[in-house]
PDB file of C-alpha atoms in Angstrom:
ATOM      1  CA  UNK E  17     -19.398 -47.654  76.339  1.00  0.00           C
ATOM      2  CA  UNK E  18     -21.754 -46.863  73.491  1.00  0.00           C
ATOM      3  CA  UNK E  19     -22.150 -43.326  74.823  1.00  0.00           C
ATOM      4  CA  UNK E  20     -18.365 -42.808  74.798  1.00  0.00           C
ATOM      5  CA  UNK E  21     -18.107 -44.030  71.199  1.00  0.00           C
ATOM      6  CA  UNK E  22     -20.898 -41.684  70.068  1.00  0.00           C
ATOM      7  CA  UNK E  23     -19.261 -38.749  71.882  1.00  0.00           C
ATOM      8  CA  UNK E  24     -15.885 -39.532  70.239  1.00  0.00           C
ATOM      9  CA  UNK E  25     -17.451 -39.675  66.748  1.00  0.00           C
ATOM     10  CA  UNK E  26     -19.246 -36.360  67.278  1.00  0.00           C
ATOM     11  CA  UNK E  27     -16.042 -34.664  68.431  1.00  0.00           C
ATOM     12  CA  UNK E  28     -14.122 -35.979  65.394  1.00  0.00           C
ATOM     13  CA  UNK E  29     -16.857 -34.725  63.048  1.00  0.00           C
ATOM     14  CA  UNK E  30     -16.742 -31.240  64.599  1.00  0.00           C
ATOM     15  CA  UNK E  31     -12.952 -31.109  64.238  1.00  0.00           C
ATOM     16  CA  UNK E  32     -13.117 -32.203  60.541  1.00  0.00           C
ATOM     17  CA  UNK E  33     -15.756 -29.577  59.800  1.00  0.00           C
ATOM     18  CA  UNK E  34     -13.676 -26.867  61.447  1.00  0.00           C
ATOM     19  CA  UNK E  35     -10.593 -27.952  59.464  1.00  0.00           C
ATOM     20  CA  UNK E  36     -12.469 -27.850  56.127  1.00  0.00           C
ATOM     21  CA  UNK E  37     -13.822 -24.376  56.920  1.00  0.00           C
ATOM     22  CA  UNK E  38     -10.348 -23.180  57.820  1.00  0.00           C
ATOM     23  CA  UNK E  39      -8.851 -24.530  54.550  1.00  0.00           C
ATOM     24  CA  UNK E  40     -11.716 -22.985  52.523  1.00  0.00           C
ATOM     25  CA  UNK E  41     -11.075 -19.602  54.110  1.00  0.00           C
ATOM     26  CA  UNK E  42      -7.363 -19.902  53.345  1.00  0.00           C
ATOM     27  CA  UNK E  43      -8.090 -20.786  49.690  1.00  0.00           C
ATOM     28  CA  UNK E  44     -10.537 -17.900  49.384  1.00  0.00           C
ATOM     29  CA  UNK E  45      -7.963 -15.525  50.833  1.00  0.00           C
ATOM     30  CA  UNK E  46      -5.264 -16.781  48.444  1.00  0.00           C
ATOM     31  CA  UNK E  47      -7.641 -16.478  45.482  1.00  0.00           C
ATOM     32  CA  UNK E  48      -8.561 -12.983  46.549  1.00  0.00           C
ATOM     33  CA  UNK E  49      -4.921 -11.944  46.771  1.00  0.00           C
ATOM     34  CA  UNK E  50      -4.191 -13.534  43.369  1.00  0.00           C
ATOM     35  CA  UNK E  51      -7.188 -11.814  41.792  1.00  0.00           C
ATOM     36  CA  UNK E  52      -6.217  -8.496  43.318  1.00  0.00           C
ATOM     37  CA  UNK E  53      -2.639  -8.895  42.096  1.00  0.00           C
ATOM     38  CA  UNK E  54      -3.792  -9.772  38.547  1.00  0.00           C
ATOM     39  CA  UNK E  55      -6.256  -6.886  38.522  1.00  0.00           C
ATOM     40  CA  UNK E  56      -3.564  -4.438  39.583  1.00  0.00           C
ATOM     41  CA  UNK E  57      -1.163  -5.849  36.943  1.00  0.00           C
ATOM     42  CA  UNK E  58      -3.774  -5.587  34.179  1.00  0.00           C
ATOM     43  CA  UNK E  59      -4.666  -2.083  35.279  1.00  0.00           C
ATOM     44  CA  UNK E  60      -1.003  -1.078  35.227  1.00  0.00           C
ATOM     45  CA  UNK E  61      -0.536  -2.642  31.771  1.00  0.00           C
ATOM     46  CA  UNK E  62      -3.652  -0.925  30.450  1.00  0.00           C
ATOM     47  CA  UNK E  63      -2.454   2.391  31.841  1.00  0.00           C
ATOM     48  CA  UNK E  64       1.002   1.945  30.327  1.00  0.00           C
ATOM     49  CA  UNK E  65      -0.512   1.047  26.938  1.00  0.00           C
ATOM     50  CA  UNK E  66      -2.759   4.086  27.042  1.00  0.00           C
ATOM     51  CA  UNK E  67       0.145   6.276  28.059  1.00  0.00           C
ATOM     52  CA  UNK E  68       2.348   4.825  25.281  1.00  0.00           C
ATOM     53  CA  UNK E  69      -0.393   5.263  22.668  1.00  0.00           C
ATOM     54  CA  UNK E  70      -1.001   8.850  23.797  1.00  0.00           C
ATOM     55  CA  UNK E  71       2.714   9.608  23.618  1.00  0.00           C
ATOM     56  CA  UNK E  72       3.039   8.145  20.109  1.00  0.00           C
ATOM     57  CA  UNK E  73      -0.028  10.042  18.905  1.00  0.00           C
ATOM     58  CA  UNK E  74       1.900  13.282  19.438  1.00  0.00           C
ATOM     59  CA  UNK E  75       4.289  12.338  16.621  1.00  0.00           C
ATOM     60  CA  UNK E  76       2.234  10.253  14.177  1.00  0.00           C
ATOM     61  CA  UNK E  77      -0.285  11.791  11.802  1.00  0.00           C
ATOM     62  CA  UNK E  78      -3.428   9.680  11.903  1.00  0.00           C
ATOM     63  CA  UNK E  79      -6.775   9.834  10.168  1.00  0.00           C
ATOM     64  CA  UNK E  80     -10.073   8.645  11.580  1.00  0.00           C
ATOM     65  CA  UNK E  81     -11.667   6.007   9.314  1.00  0.00           C
ATOM     66  CA  UNK E  82     -15.117   6.777  10.668  1.00  0.00           C
ATOM     67  CA  UNK E  83     -15.325  10.376   9.503  1.00  0.00           C
ATOM     68  CA  UNK E  84     -15.277  10.138   5.693  1.00  0.00           C
ATOM     69  CA  UNK E  85     -14.600   7.940   2.668  1.00  0.00           C
ATOM     70  CA  UNK E  86     -11.066   6.563   2.467  1.00  0.00           C
ATOM     71  CA  UNK E  87     -10.433   8.390  -0.795  1.00  0.00           C
ATOM     72  CA  UNK E  88     -11.195  11.761   0.835  1.00  0.00           C
ATOM     73  CA  UNK E  89      -9.061  11.018   3.879  1.00  0.00           C
ATOM     74  CA  UNK E  90      -5.996   9.705   2.056  1.00  0.00           C
ATOM     75  CA  UNK E  91      -5.877  11.564  -1.282  1.00  0.00           C
ATOM     76  CA  UNK E  92      -4.414  14.995  -1.913  1.00  0.00           C
ATOM     77  CA  UNK E  93      -6.881  17.789  -1.202  1.00  0.00           C
ATOM     78  CA  UNK E  94      -5.135  20.461  -3.264  1.00  0.00           C
ATOM     79  CA  UNK E  95      -5.605  18.566  -6.549  1.00  0.00           C
ATOM     80  CA  UNK E  96      -8.357  16.538  -8.141  1.00  0.00           C
ATOM     81  CA  UNK E  97      -5.970  14.448 -10.228  1.00  0.00           C
ATOM     82  CA  UNK E  98      -6.985  10.975 -11.294  1.00  0.00           C
ATOM     83  CA  UNK E  99      -4.511   8.403 -12.576  1.00  0.00           C
ATOM     84  CA  UNK E 100      -4.995   5.420 -14.853  1.00  0.00           C
ATOM     85  CA  UNK E 101      -2.537   2.553 -14.922  1.00  0.00           C
ATOM     86  CA  UNK E 102      -2.628   0.034 -17.766  1.00  0.00           C
ATOM     87  CA  UNK E 103      -1.058  -3.430 -17.857  1.00  0.00           C
ATOM     88  CA  UNK E 104      -0.705  -5.007 -21.305  1.00  0.00           C
ATOM     89  CA  UNK E 105       0.553  -8.561 -21.706  1.00  0.00           C
ATOM     90  CA  UNK E 106       2.096  -8.616 -25.178  1.00  0.00           C
ATOM     91  CA  UNK E 107       2.755 -11.588 -27.419  1.00  0.00           C
ATOM     92  CA  UNK E 108       6.500 -12.217 -27.124  1.00  0.00           C
ATOM     93  CA  UNK E 109       7.039 -12.037 -30.873  1.00  0.00           C
ATOM     94  CA  UNK E 110       5.135  -8.724 -31.062  1.00  0.00           C
ATOM     95  CA  UNK E 111       6.799  -6.701 -28.280  1.00  0.00           C
ATOM     96  CA  UNK E 112       9.120  -4.778 -30.592  1.00  0.00           C
ATOM     97  CA  UNK E 113       6.262  -3.865 -32.963  1.00  0.00           C
ATOM     98  CA  UNK E 114       4.072  -2.934 -29.986  1.00  0.00           C
ATOM     99  CA  UNK E 115       6.713  -0.559 -28.630  1.00  0.00           C
ATOM    100  CA  UNK E 116       7.161   1.108 -32.021  1.00  0.00           C
ATOM    101  CA  UNK E 117       3.406   1.606 -32.349  1.00  0.00           C
ATOM    102  CA  UNK E 118       3.229   3.209 -28.878  1.00  0.00           C
ATOM    103  CA  UNK E 119       6.209   5.454 -29.593  1.00  0.00           C
ATOM    104  CA  UNK E 120       4.539   6.689 -32.784  1.00  0.00           C
ATOM    105  CA  UNK E 121       1.050   7.338 -31.333  1.00  0.00           C
ATOM    106  CA  UNK E 122       1.094   7.978 -27.572  1.00  0.00           C
ATOM    107  CA  UNK E 123       3.072  11.277 -27.606  1.00  0.00           C
ATOM    108  CA  UNK E 124       0.535  12.777 -30.012  1.00  0.00           C
ATOM    109  CA  UNK E 125      -2.289  12.135 -27.583  1.00  0.00           C
ATOM    110  CA  UNK E 126      -0.884  13.835 -24.500  1.00  0.00           C
ATOM    111  CA  UNK E 127       0.593  16.753 -26.452  1.00  0.00           C
ATOM    112  CA  UNK E 128      -2.709  17.600 -28.123  1.00  0.00           C
ATOM    113  CA  UNK E 129      -4.546  20.321 -26.152  1.00  0.00           C
ATOM    114  CA  UNK E 130      -7.861  18.750 -27.130  1.00  0.00           C
ATOM    115  CA  UNK E 131      -6.968  15.756 -24.944  1.00  0.00           C
ATOM    116  CA  UNK E 132      -6.386  17.057 -21.392  1.00  0.00           C
ATOM    117  CA  UNK E 133      -4.396  14.055 -20.180  1.00  0.00           C
ATOM    118  CA  UNK E 134      -0.732  13.588 -19.414  1.00  0.00           C
ATOM    119  CA  UNK E 135       1.472  10.579 -20.030  1.00  0.00           C
ATOM    120  CA  UNK E 136       3.351  10.120 -16.744  1.00  0.00           C
ATOM    121  CA  UNK E 137       5.396   7.101 -17.773  1.00  0.00           C
ATOM    122  CA  UNK E 138       5.516   4.088 -20.074  1.00  0.00           C
ATOM    123  CA  UNK E 139       7.676   1.013 -19.496  1.00  0.00           C
ATOM    124  CA  UNK E 140       8.458  -2.579 -20.404  1.00  0.00           C
ATOM    125  CA  UNK E 141       8.975  -5.049 -17.574  1.00  0.00           C
ATOM    126  CA  UNK E 142      12.519  -6.317 -17.174  1.00  0.00           C
ATOM    127  CA  UNK E 143      12.070  -8.557 -14.142  1.00  0.00           C
ATOM    128  CA  UNK E 144       8.697  -9.785 -12.975  1.00  0.00           C
ATOM    129  CA  UNK E 145       5.940 -10.603 -15.429  1.00  0.00           C
ATOM    130  CA  UNK E 146       7.673 -10.845 -18.807  1.00  0.00           C
ATOM    131  CA  UNK E 147       6.606  -9.246 -22.108  1.00  0.00           C
ATOM    132  CA  UNK E 148       4.439  -6.738 -20.300  1.00  0.00           C
ATOM    133  CA  UNK E 149       3.948  -3.029 -20.958  1.00  0.00           C
ATOM    134  CA  UNK E 150       2.879  -0.611 -18.230  1.00  0.00           C
ATOM    135  CA  UNK E 151       1.459   2.858 -18.909  1.00  0.00           C
ATOM    136  CA  UNK E 152       0.581   5.535 -16.344  1.00  0.00           C
ATOM    137  CA  UNK E 153      -1.704   8.453 -17.268  1.00  0.00           C
ATOM    138  CA  UNK E 154      -2.772  11.529 -15.314  1.00  0.00           C
ATOM    139  CA  UNK E 155      -6.123  13.337 -15.664  1.00  0.00           C
ATOM    140  CA  UNK E 156      -5.834  16.658 -13.878  1.00  0.00           C
ATOM    141  CA  UNK E 157      -9.555  17.345 -13.807  1.00  0.00           C
ATOM    142  CA  UNK E 158     -10.537  14.012 -12.282  1.00  0.00           C
ATOM    143  CA  UNK E 159     -13.448  11.949 -13.567  1.00  0.00           C
ATOM    144  CA  UNK E 160     -14.921  14.682 -15.822  1.00  0.00           C
ATOM    145  CA  UNK E 161     -11.579  14.985 -17.628  1.00  0.00           C
ATOM    146  CA  UNK E 162     -11.323  11.220 -18.008  1.00  0.00           C
ATOM    147  CA  UNK E 163     -14.816  11.080 -19.532  1.00  0.00           C
ATOM    148  CA  UNK E 164     -14.042  13.985 -21.869  1.00  0.00           C
ATOM    149  CA  UNK E 165     -10.842  12.359 -23.133  1.00  0.00           C
ATOM    150  CA  UNK E 166     -12.449   8.945 -23.634  1.00  0.00           C
ATOM    151  CA  UNK E 167     -15.359  10.424 -25.596  1.00  0.00           C
ATOM    152  CA  UNK E 168     -13.010  12.395 -27.846  1.00  0.00           C
ATOM    153  CA  UNK E 169     -10.724   9.434 -28.470  1.00  0.00           C
ATOM    154  CA  UNK E 170     -13.670   7.342 -29.657  1.00  0.00           C
ATOM    155  CA  UNK E 171     -14.154   9.924 -32.393  1.00  0.00           C
ATOM    156  CA  UNK E 172     -10.468   9.923 -33.324  1.00  0.00           C
ATOM    157  CA  UNK E 173     -10.015   7.614 -36.329  1.00  0.00           C
ATOM    158  CA  UNK E 174      -6.237   7.450 -35.953  1.00  0.00           C
ATOM    159  CA  UNK E 175      -6.541   6.376 -32.323  1.00  0.00           C
ATOM    160  CA  UNK E 176      -9.191   3.776 -33.113  1.00  0.00           C
ATOM    161  CA  UNK E 177      -6.912   2.324 -35.789  1.00  0.00           C
ATOM    162  CA  UNK E 178      -4.101   2.305 -33.239  1.00  0.00           C
ATOM    163  CA  UNK E 179      -6.287   0.354 -30.776  1.00  0.00           C
ATOM    164  CA  UNK E 180      -7.283  -2.119 -33.458  1.00  0.00           C
ATOM    165  CA  UNK E 181      -3.695  -2.766 -34.493  1.00  0.00           C
ATOM    166  CA  UNK E 182      -2.545  -2.906 -30.868  1.00  0.00           C
ATOM    167  CA  UNK E 183      -5.232  -5.458 -30.016  1.00  0.00           C
ATOM    168  CA  UNK E 184      -3.692  -7.949 -32.459  1.00  0.00           C
ATOM    169  CA  UNK E 185      -0.493  -7.934 -30.413  1.00  0.00           C
ATOM    170  CA  UNK E 186      -1.989  -8.460 -26.951  1.00  0.00           C
ATOM    171  CA  UNK E 187      -2.656 -11.569 -24.904  1.00  0.00           C
ATOM    172  CA  UNK E 188      -4.512  -9.700 -22.140  1.00  0.00           C
ATOM    173  CA  UNK E 189      -4.923  -6.250 -20.681  1.00  0.00           C
ATOM    174  CA  UNK E 190      -6.269  -4.643 -17.527  1.00  0.00           C
ATOM    175  CA  UNK E 191      -6.406  -1.194 -15.987  1.00  0.00           C
ATOM    176  CA  UNK E 192      -7.148   0.587 -12.726  1.00  0.00           C
ATOM    177  CA  UNK E 193      -8.167   4.098 -11.770  1.00  0.00           C
ATOM    178  CA  UNK E 194      -6.014   5.456  -8.975  1.00  0.00           C
ATOM    179  CA  UNK E 195      -5.690   8.358  -6.562  1.00  0.00           C
ATOM    180  CA  UNK E 196      -2.353   9.496  -5.149  1.00  0.00           C
ATOM    181  CA  UNK E 197      -1.593   9.411  -1.441  1.00  0.00           C
ATOM    182  CA  UNK E 198      -1.437  12.875   0.123  1.00  0.00           C
ATOM    183  CA  UNK E 199       1.929  12.207   1.806  1.00  0.00           C
ATOM    184  CA  UNK E 200       3.719  10.839  -1.304  1.00  0.00           C
ATOM    185  CA  UNK E 201       5.775  12.714  -3.888  1.00  0.00           C
ATOM    186  CA  UNK E 202       3.912  13.778  -6.999  1.00  0.00           C
ATOM    187  CA  UNK E 203       5.351  11.996 -10.047  1.00  0.00           C
ATOM    188  CA  UNK E 204       7.177  14.539 -12.192  1.00  0.00           C
ATOM    189  CA  UNK E 205       9.425  14.032 -15.231  1.00  0.00           C
ATOM    190  CA  UNK E 206      13.003  13.068 -14.421  1.00  0.00           C
ATOM    191  CA  UNK E 207      16.105  12.498 -16.474  1.00  0.00           C
ATOM    192  CA  UNK E 208      17.762   9.127 -16.741  1.00  0.00           C
ATOM    193  CA  UNK E 209      18.948   6.613 -17.133  1.00  0.00           C
ATOM    194  CA  UNK E 210      16.978   4.931 -14.356  1.00  0.00           C
ATOM    195  CA  UNK E 211      15.299   1.657 -13.702  1.00  0.00           C
ATOM    196  CA  UNK E 212      11.895   1.720 -12.030  1.00  0.00           C
ATOM    197  CA  UNK E 213      10.353  -0.611  -9.517  1.00  0.00           C
ATOM    198  CA  UNK E 214       6.588  -0.887  -9.239  1.00  0.00           C
ATOM    199  CA  UNK E 215       5.712  -2.583  -5.959  1.00  0.00           C
ATOM    200  CA  UNK E 216       2.033  -3.560  -5.828  1.00  0.00           C
ATOM    201  CA  UNK E 217       0.263  -4.618  -2.633  1.00  0.00           C
ATOM    202  CA  UNK E 218      -3.136  -6.241  -2.309  1.00  0.00           C
ATOM    203  CA  UNK E 219      -4.382  -5.268   1.145  1.00  0.00           C
ATOM    204  CA  UNK E 220      -6.955  -6.933   3.337  1.00  0.00           C
ATOM    205  CA  UNK E 221     -10.302  -5.065   2.992  1.00  0.00           C
ATOM    206  CA  UNK E 222     -10.710  -2.427   5.674  1.00  0.00           C
ATOM    207  CA  UNK E 223      -6.982  -1.806   6.238  1.00  0.00           C
ATOM    208  CA  UNK E 224      -6.283   1.097   3.855  1.00  0.00           C
ATOM    209  CA  UNK E 225      -6.438   3.741   6.603  1.00  0.00           C
ATOM    210  CA  UNK E 226      -4.016   1.808   8.782  1.00  0.00           C
ATOM    211  CA  UNK E 227      -1.667   1.444   5.803  1.00  0.00           C
ATOM    212  CA  UNK E 228      -1.840   5.179   5.163  1.00  0.00           C
ATOM    213  CA  UNK E 229      -1.175   6.070   8.796  1.00  0.00           C
ATOM    214  CA  UNK E 230       1.983   3.974   8.858  1.00  0.00           C
ATOM    215  CA  UNK E 231       3.321   5.096   5.480  1.00  0.00           C
ATOM    216  CA  UNK E 232       2.673   8.761   6.231  1.00  0.00           C
ATOM    217  CA  UNK E 233       5.430   8.348   8.800  1.00  0.00           C
ATOM    218  CA  UNK E 234       7.591   5.838   6.921  1.00  0.00           C
ATOM    219  CA  UNK E 235       7.950   7.725   3.626  1.00  0.00           C
ATOM    220  CA  UNK E 236      10.493  10.106   5.188  1.00  0.00           C
ATOM    221  CA  UNK E 237      12.906   7.164   5.506  1.00  0.00           C
ATOM    222  CA  UNK E 238      12.896   6.707   1.711  1.00  0.00           C
ATOM    223  CA  UNK E 239      13.699  10.216   0.442  1.00  0.00           C
ATOM    224  CA  UNK E 240      17.465  10.580   0.790  1.00  0.00           C
ATOM    225  CA  UNK E 241      18.328   9.210  -2.652  1.00  0.00           C
ATOM    226  CA  UNK E 242      15.326  10.739  -4.432  1.00  0.00           C
ATOM    227  CA  UNK E 243      14.005   7.242  -5.097  1.00  0.00           C
ATOM    228  CA  UNK E 244      10.327   7.882  -4.247  1.00  0.00           C
ATOM    229  CA  UNK E 245       8.398   8.648  -7.454  1.00  0.00           C
ATOM    230  CA  UNK E 246       4.725   8.196  -6.519  1.00  0.00           C
ATOM    231  CA  UNK E 247       2.273   6.333  -4.325  1.00  0.00           C
ATOM    232  CA  UNK E 248      -1.268   5.420  -5.390  1.00  0.00           C
ATOM    233  CA  UNK E 249      -4.302   3.460  -4.252  1.00  0.00           C
ATOM    234  CA  UNK E 250      -7.048   2.024  -6.442  1.00  0.00           C
ATOM    235  CA  UNK E 251     -10.545   3.423  -6.833  1.00  0.00           C
ATOM    236  CA  UNK E 252     -11.864   1.335  -9.732  1.00  0.00           C
ATOM    237  CA  UNK E 253     -10.599  -2.038 -10.854  1.00  0.00           C
ATOM    238  CA  UNK E 254      -9.059  -4.373  -8.295  1.00  0.00           C
ATOM    239  CA  UNK E 255      -9.793  -2.626  -4.997  1.00  0.00           C
ATOM    240  CA  UNK E 256      -7.603  -2.256  -1.930  1.00  0.00           C
ATOM    241  CA  UNK E 257      -4.572  -2.213  -4.216  1.00  0.00           C
ATOM    242  CA  UNK E 258      -1.602   0.034  -3.465  1.00  0.00           C
ATOM    243  CA  UNK E 259       1.159   0.876  -5.959  1.00  0.00           C
ATOM    244  CA  UNK E 260       4.506   2.374  -4.902  1.00  0.00           C
ATOM    245  CA  UNK E 261       6.736   3.572  -7.740  1.00  0.00           C
ATOM    246  CA  UNK E 262      10.493   3.913  -7.114  1.00  0.00           C
ATOM    247  CA  UNK E 263      13.433   4.982  -9.280  1.00  0.00           C
ATOM    248  CA  UNK E 264      17.033   3.738  -8.995  1.00  0.00           C
ATOM    249  CA  UNK E 265      20.188   4.112 -11.028  1.00  0.00           C
ATOM    250  CA  UNK E 266      20.592   0.348 -11.255  1.00  0.00           C
ATOM    251  CA  UNK E 267      19.875  -2.864  -9.345  1.00  0.00           C
ATOM    252  CA  UNK E 268      22.913  -2.395  -7.100  1.00  0.00           C
ATOM    253  CA  UNK E 269      21.813   1.087  -5.994  1.00  0.00           C
ATOM    254  CA  UNK E 270      18.339  -0.324  -5.384  1.00  0.00           C
ATOM    255  CA  UNK E 271      19.804  -2.946  -3.056  1.00  0.00           C
ATOM    256  CA  UNK E 272      21.943  -0.403  -1.198  1.00  0.00           C
ATOM    257  CA  UNK E 273      19.113   2.116  -0.846  1.00  0.00           C
ATOM    258  CA  UNK E 274      16.664  -0.455   0.488  1.00  0.00           C
ATOM    259  CA  UNK E 275      19.205  -1.853   2.952  1.00  0.00           C
ATOM    260  CA  UNK E 276      20.074   1.615   4.262  1.00  0.00           C
ATOM    261  CA  UNK E 277      16.449   2.145   5.316  1.00  0.00           C
ATOM    262  CA  UNK E 278      16.860  -0.589   7.935  1.00  0.00           C
ATOM    263  CA  UNK E 279      19.542   1.480   9.659  1.00  0.00           C
ATOM    264  CA  UNK E 280      17.054   4.261  10.412  1.00  0.00           C
ATOM    265  CA  UNK E 281      15.079   4.029  13.672  1.00  0.00           C
ATOM    266  CA  UNK E 282      11.392   3.645  12.886  1.00  0.00           C
ATOM    267  CA  UNK E 283      11.605   1.865   9.530  1.00  0.00           C
ATOM    268  CA  UNK E 284      11.444  -1.559  11.148  1.00  0.00           C
ATOM    269  CA  UNK E 285       8.317  -0.498  13.024  1.00  0.00           C
ATOM    270  CA  UNK E 286       6.611   0.476   9.751  1.00  0.00           C
ATOM    271  CA  UNK E 287       7.393  -2.927   8.260  1.00  0.00           C
ATOM    272  CA  UNK E 288       6.228  -4.688  11.425  1.00  0.00           C
ATOM    273  CA  UNK E 289       2.823  -2.992  11.374  1.00  0.00           C
ATOM    274  CA  UNK E 290       2.153  -3.060   7.613  1.00  0.00           C
ATOM    275  CA  UNK E 291       3.148  -6.615   6.701  1.00  0.00           C
ATOM    276  CA  UNK E 292       0.067  -8.139   8.444  1.00  0.00           C
ATOM    277  CA  UNK E 293      -2.167  -5.888   6.303  1.00  0.00           C
ATOM    278  CA  UNK E 294      -0.985  -7.489   3.037  1.00  0.00           C
ATOM    279  CA  UNK E 295      -2.727 -10.381   1.305  1.00  0.00           C
ATOM    280  CA  UNK E 296      -0.181 -10.580  -1.511  1.00  0.00           C
ATOM    281  CA  UNK E 297       2.489  -8.396  -3.096  1.00  0.00           C
ATOM    282  CA  UNK E 298       4.341  -8.142  -6.381  1.00  0.00           C
ATOM    283  CA  UNK E 299       7.441  -6.380  -7.691  1.00  0.00           C
ATOM    284  CA  UNK E 300       8.215  -5.353 -11.266  1.00  0.00           C
ATOM    285  CA  UNK E 301      11.540  -3.934 -12.431  1.00  0.00           C
ATOM    286  CA  UNK E 302      10.782  -1.795 -15.484  1.00  0.00           C
ATOM    287  CA  UNK E 303      12.730  -0.048 -18.237  1.00  0.00           C
ATOM    288  CA  UNK E 304      11.213   3.178 -19.630  1.00  0.00           C
ATOM    289  CA  UNK E 305      10.544   3.615 -23.330  1.00  0.00           C
ATOM    290  CA  UNK E 306      12.323   6.602 -24.885  1.00  0.00           C
ATOM    291  CA  UNK E 307       9.060   8.586 -25.017  1.00  0.00           C
ATOM    292  CA  UNK E 308       8.468   8.220 -21.259  1.00  0.00           C
ATOM    293  CA  UNK E 309       8.657  11.486 -19.245  1.00  0.00           C
ATOM    294  CA  UNK E 310      10.098   9.350 -16.437  1.00  0.00           C
ATOM    295  CA  UNK E 311      13.507   8.337 -17.760  1.00  0.00           C
TER     296      UNK E 311
END
């Protein structure tokens, strides 16, 4: 009797072991099939992504951020122009006197051949930061021209008196040195009347090349109404700053022009890829002073 019981237990143990081994093999086989299926799916996805990226590269101008400084990759090669933008926060009660002082003095500076600089535009903000003046200057010879002009102005008694008088009217001021994007329009004088929008973007560090690659394609969507005036990126001052300058007949035409861009295939893709690059952004609607070449 004891022998039969022992034999029965041994047989049951062998059957249980065989069943466990069989289930383990089945699980291993299922896992292998699942892994193979996932591997094939990932490989197909990777191939499709590579194929899609290769196809898009045929139509999108890109620059390699590893080859050179951003300024050399993104700025215009045919010119060595440097731009300076100034932001002056004026005491509200002094804005009229400030404008008169600028109208009297600024044209003399850029018309004098001894000062090789050009006044591109001068404005007051209408919407955005109030009681603010914005000036944009161009130095065709780059940094050497900027240094030459600054040294000469320090010796100009009339200009130094102008700065002293202007300083009494200001709450704060800041400036930036800029280069212009190679794919943007060059700002040239235009007749008015126009309003101008200065859209300023503070980008995440390290994203300027990506921004340039997207806007090199997107700028063609914003040319039909001649609204694109100039595009710049900072070199000195607050870095990774981009300024886009636009001109419109009025606020209604601005709204219509901006909305029409969304009807063009590709514009939405530009917005999709550039929005994540932005830390903050700002818009100013500006009115040109009567001495501004951009009217």
